Amino acid sequence: MITSRFPLGDVSFSAEYFSTLVGEATKQCYGVAAMTPRDLTDAVRSVVRGNDYAEKGVRVTQEEGRLVIELHIAVSYGLNISTAARSISHRVKDEVEQATGLKVARVIVSVDDVIA
């Protein structure tokens, strides 16, 4: 749960909210084939919950009042990975800041697989 103070009061955002917001923004980017599990726990959840669920491949933490977003993705073969990662990073940052009013410190994009 991430809580932020605004002039009219405190607002708490659940981890599921951020996972869904970030996951959907990422999936809409050109060249993203799928979200991939970020660790063994995520891989087990994929087996139990099914292959596609909101938290898959996404971790959002707060550092000094700003968000740090980690993404794990699979991209399409032939894609310029550097350009795609930059594009994904900008889009996710813009979407999160616009939807929540919170500042994003950085977006870390890890390309774990290339799908033909």
PDB file of C-alpha atoms in Angstrom:
ATOM      1  CA  MET A   1       0.000   0.000   0.000  1.00  0.00           C
ATOM      2  CA  ILE A   2       1.411   3.377  -1.013  1.00  0.00           C
ATOM      3  CA  THR A   3       0.049   6.429   0.784  1.00  0.00           C
ATOM      4  CA  SER A   4       0.445  10.007  -0.360  1.00  0.00           C
ATOM      5  CA  ARG A   5      -0.507  13.283   1.298  1.00  0.00           C
ATOM      6  CA  PHE A   6      -2.536  15.788  -0.678  1.00  0.00           C
ATOM      7  CA  PRO A   7      -3.931  19.169   0.472  1.00  0.00           C
ATOM      8  CA  LEU A   8      -7.391  17.685   1.074  1.00  0.00           C
ATOM      9  CA  GLY A   9      -6.183  14.523   2.829  1.00  0.00           C
ATOM     10  CA  ASP A  10      -4.287  11.273   2.482  1.00  0.00           C
ATOM     11  CA  VAL A  11      -4.815   8.867  -0.398  1.00  0.00           C
ATOM     12  CA  SER A  12      -3.769   5.194  -0.278  1.00  0.00           C
ATOM     13  CA  PHE A  13      -3.136   3.208  -3.443  1.00  0.00           C
ATOM     14  CA  SER A  14      -3.075  -0.594  -3.368  1.00  0.00           C
ATOM     15  CA  ALA A  15      -0.326  -2.626  -5.011  1.00  0.00           C
ATOM     16  CA  GLU A  16      -2.954  -4.233  -7.254  1.00  0.00           C
ATOM     17  CA  TYR A  17      -3.991  -0.807  -8.562  1.00  0.00           C
ATOM     18  CA  PHE A  18      -0.441   0.064  -9.561  1.00  0.00           C
ATOM     19  CA  SER A  19       0.168  -3.377 -11.039  1.00  0.00           C
ATOM     20  CA  THR A  20      -2.929  -3.124 -13.203  1.00  0.00           C
ATOM     21  CA  LEU A  21      -2.199   0.463 -14.269  1.00  0.00           C
ATOM     22  CA  VAL A  22       1.442  -0.229 -15.119  1.00  0.00           C
ATOM     23  CA  GLY A  23       0.742  -3.609 -16.721  1.00  0.00           C
ATOM     24  CA  GLU A  24      -1.946  -2.244 -19.037  1.00  0.00           C
ATOM     25  CA  ALA A  25       0.176   0.762 -20.039  1.00  0.00           C
ATOM     26  CA  THR A  26       3.092  -1.558 -20.799  1.00  0.00           C
ATOM     27  CA  LYS A  27       1.053  -4.067 -22.809  1.00  0.00           C
ATOM     28  CA  GLN A  28      -0.202  -1.275 -25.069  1.00  0.00           C
ATOM     29  CA  CYS A  29       3.342  -0.285 -26.091  1.00  0.00           C
ATOM     30  CA  TYR A  30       4.610  -1.318 -29.499  1.00  0.00           C
ATOM     31  CA  GLY A  31       6.687  -4.502 -29.501  1.00  0.00           C
ATOM     32  CA  VAL A  32       5.701  -5.798 -26.056  1.00  0.00           C
ATOM     33  CA  ALA A  33       4.765  -9.436 -26.583  1.00  0.00           C
ATOM     34  CA  ALA A  34       4.010 -10.304 -22.938  1.00  0.00           C
ATOM     35  CA  MET A  35       4.774  -9.605 -19.323  1.00  0.00           C
ATOM     36  CA  THR A  36       7.193 -12.143 -17.823  1.00  0.00           C
ATOM     37  CA  PRO A  37       7.514 -13.351 -14.212  1.00  0.00           C
ATOM     38  CA  ARG A  38       9.991 -11.232 -12.246  1.00  0.00           C
ATOM     39  CA  ASP A  39      11.018 -14.014  -9.829  1.00  0.00           C
ATOM     40  CA  LEU A  40      10.177 -17.542  -8.677  1.00  0.00           C
ATOM     41  CA  THR A  41       7.169 -16.321  -6.683  1.00  0.00           C
ATOM     42  CA  ASP A  42       5.762 -14.674  -9.811  1.00  0.00           C
ATOM     43  CA  ALA A  43       6.353 -17.866 -11.796  1.00  0.00           C
ATOM     44  CA  VAL A  44       4.431 -19.941  -9.245  1.00  0.00           C
ATOM     45  CA  ARG A  45       1.571 -17.418  -9.309  1.00  0.00           C
ATOM     46  CA  SER A  46       1.476 -17.787 -13.112  1.00  0.00           C
ATOM     47  CA  VAL A  47       0.881 -21.494 -12.715  1.00  0.00           C
ATOM     48  CA  VAL A  48      -1.758 -21.070  -9.990  1.00  0.00           C
ATOM     49  CA  ARG A  49      -3.657 -18.016 -11.299  1.00  0.00           C
ATOM     50  CA  GLY A  50      -3.217 -18.598 -14.988  1.00  0.00           C
ATOM     51  CA  ASN A  51      -0.754 -17.128 -17.418  1.00  0.00           C
ATOM     52  CA  ASP A  52      -1.991 -13.531 -17.368  1.00  0.00           C
ATOM     53  CA  TYR A  53      -2.728 -11.646 -14.143  1.00  0.00           C
ATOM     54  CA  ALA A  54      -2.315  -8.008 -13.124  1.00  0.00           C
ATOM     55  CA  GLU A  55       0.786  -8.247 -10.914  1.00  0.00           C
ATOM     56  CA  LYS A  56       2.808 -10.365 -13.328  1.00  0.00           C
ATOM     57  CA  GLY A  57       6.176  -8.785 -14.058  1.00  0.00           C
ATOM     58  CA  VAL A  58       5.468  -5.553 -12.165  1.00  0.00           C
ATOM     59  CA  ARG A  59       6.883  -4.267  -8.885  1.00  0.00           C
ATOM     60  CA  VAL A  60       6.188  -0.767  -7.557  1.00  0.00           C
ATOM     61  CA  THR A  61       8.023   0.573  -4.520  1.00  0.00           C
ATOM     62  CA  GLN A  62       8.355   3.979  -2.938  1.00  0.00           C
ATOM     63  CA  GLU A  63      11.714   5.612  -2.351  1.00  0.00           C
ATOM     64  CA  GLU A  64      11.961   9.046  -0.710  1.00  0.00           C
ATOM     65  CA  GLY A  65       8.369   9.858  -1.627  1.00  0.00           C
ATOM     66  CA  ARG A  66       8.785   8.930  -5.305  1.00  0.00           C
ATOM     67  CA  LEU A  67       7.847   5.710  -7.093  1.00  0.00           C
ATOM     68  CA  VAL A  68      10.287   3.167  -8.490  1.00  0.00           C
ATOM     69  CA  ILE A  69       8.684   0.876 -11.070  1.00  0.00           C
ATOM     70  CA  GLU A  70      10.279  -2.393 -12.208  1.00  0.00           C
ATOM     71  CA  LEU A  71       8.981  -4.182 -15.306  1.00  0.00           C
ATOM     72  CA  HIS A  72       9.838  -7.585 -16.746  1.00  0.00           C
ATOM     73  CA  ILE A  73       8.759  -8.082 -20.350  1.00  0.00           C
ATOM     74  CA  ALA A  74       9.138 -10.217 -23.457  1.00  0.00           C
ATOM     75  CA  VAL A  75       9.497  -8.375 -26.781  1.00  0.00           C
ATOM     76  CA  SER A  76       8.928  -9.284 -30.405  1.00  0.00           C
ATOM     77  CA  TYR A  77      11.888 -10.491 -32.464  1.00  0.00           C
ATOM     78  CA  GLY A  78      13.566  -7.772 -34.543  1.00  0.00           C
ATOM     79  CA  LEU A  79      12.572  -4.924 -32.255  1.00  0.00           C
ATOM     80  CA  ASN A  80      15.145  -2.294 -31.306  1.00  0.00           C
ATOM     81  CA  ILE A  81      15.219  -3.082 -27.584  1.00  0.00           C
ATOM     82  CA  SER A  82      16.808   0.189 -26.491  1.00  0.00           C
ATOM     83  CA  THR A  83      14.198   2.308 -28.281  1.00  0.00           C
ATOM     84  CA  ALA A  84      11.344   0.119 -27.034  1.00  0.00           C
ATOM     85  CA  ALA A  85      12.568   0.255 -23.419  1.00  0.00           C
ATOM     86  CA  ARG A  86      12.847   4.042 -23.579  1.00  0.00           C
ATOM     87  CA  SER A  87       9.349   4.329 -25.068  1.00  0.00           C
ATOM     88  CA  ILE A  88       7.868   1.993 -22.441  1.00  0.00           C
ATOM     89  CA  SER A  89       9.607   3.895 -19.654  1.00  0.00           C
ATOM     90  CA  HIS A  90       8.218   7.259 -20.818  1.00  0.00           C
ATOM     91  CA  ARG A  91       4.696   5.942 -21.348  1.00  0.00           C
ATOM     92  CA  VAL A  92       4.493   4.178 -17.985  1.00  0.00           C
ATOM     93  CA  LYS A  93       5.886   7.229 -16.179  1.00  0.00           C
ATOM     94  CA  ASP A  94       3.385   9.560 -17.874  1.00  0.00           C
ATOM     95  CA  GLU A  95       0.402   7.253 -17.253  1.00  0.00           C
ATOM     96  CA  VAL A  96       1.204   6.742 -13.555  1.00  0.00           C
ATOM     97  CA  GLU A  97       1.886  10.424 -12.879  1.00  0.00           C
ATOM     98  CA  GLN A  98      -1.274  11.478 -14.693  1.00  0.00           C
ATOM     99  CA  ALA A  99      -3.500   8.867 -13.005  1.00  0.00           C
ATOM    100  CA  THR A 100      -2.205   9.259  -9.449  1.00  0.00           C
ATOM    101  CA  GLY A 101      -0.512  12.646  -9.127  1.00  0.00           C
ATOM    102  CA  LEU A 102       2.545  10.902  -7.663  1.00  0.00           C
ATOM    103  CA  LYS A 103       6.044  11.459  -9.068  1.00  0.00           C
ATOM    104  CA  VAL A 104       7.991   8.568 -10.601  1.00  0.00           C
ATOM    105  CA  ALA A 105      11.716   8.502  -9.802  1.00  0.00           C
ATOM    106  CA  ARG A 106      12.557   5.847 -12.387  1.00  0.00           C
ATOM    107  CA  VAL A 107      11.192   3.007 -14.471  1.00  0.00           C
ATOM    108  CA  ILE A 108      13.428  -0.046 -14.817  1.00  0.00           C
ATOM    109  CA  VAL A 109      12.605  -2.158 -17.880  1.00  0.00           C
ATOM    110  CA  SER A 110      14.095  -5.662 -17.979  1.00  0.00           C
ATOM    111  CA  VAL A 111      13.740  -7.568 -21.241  1.00  0.00           C
ATOM    112  CA  ASP A 112      13.713 -11.224 -20.173  1.00  0.00           C
ATOM    113  CA  ASP A 113      12.710 -12.896 -23.454  1.00  0.00           C
ATOM    114  CA  VAL A 114      12.466 -12.361 -27.200  1.00  0.00           C
ATOM    115  CA  ILE A 115       9.533 -14.025 -28.954  1.00  0.00           C
ATOM    116  CA  ALA A 116       9.623 -14.796 -32.652  1.00  0.00           C
TER     117      ALA A 116
END
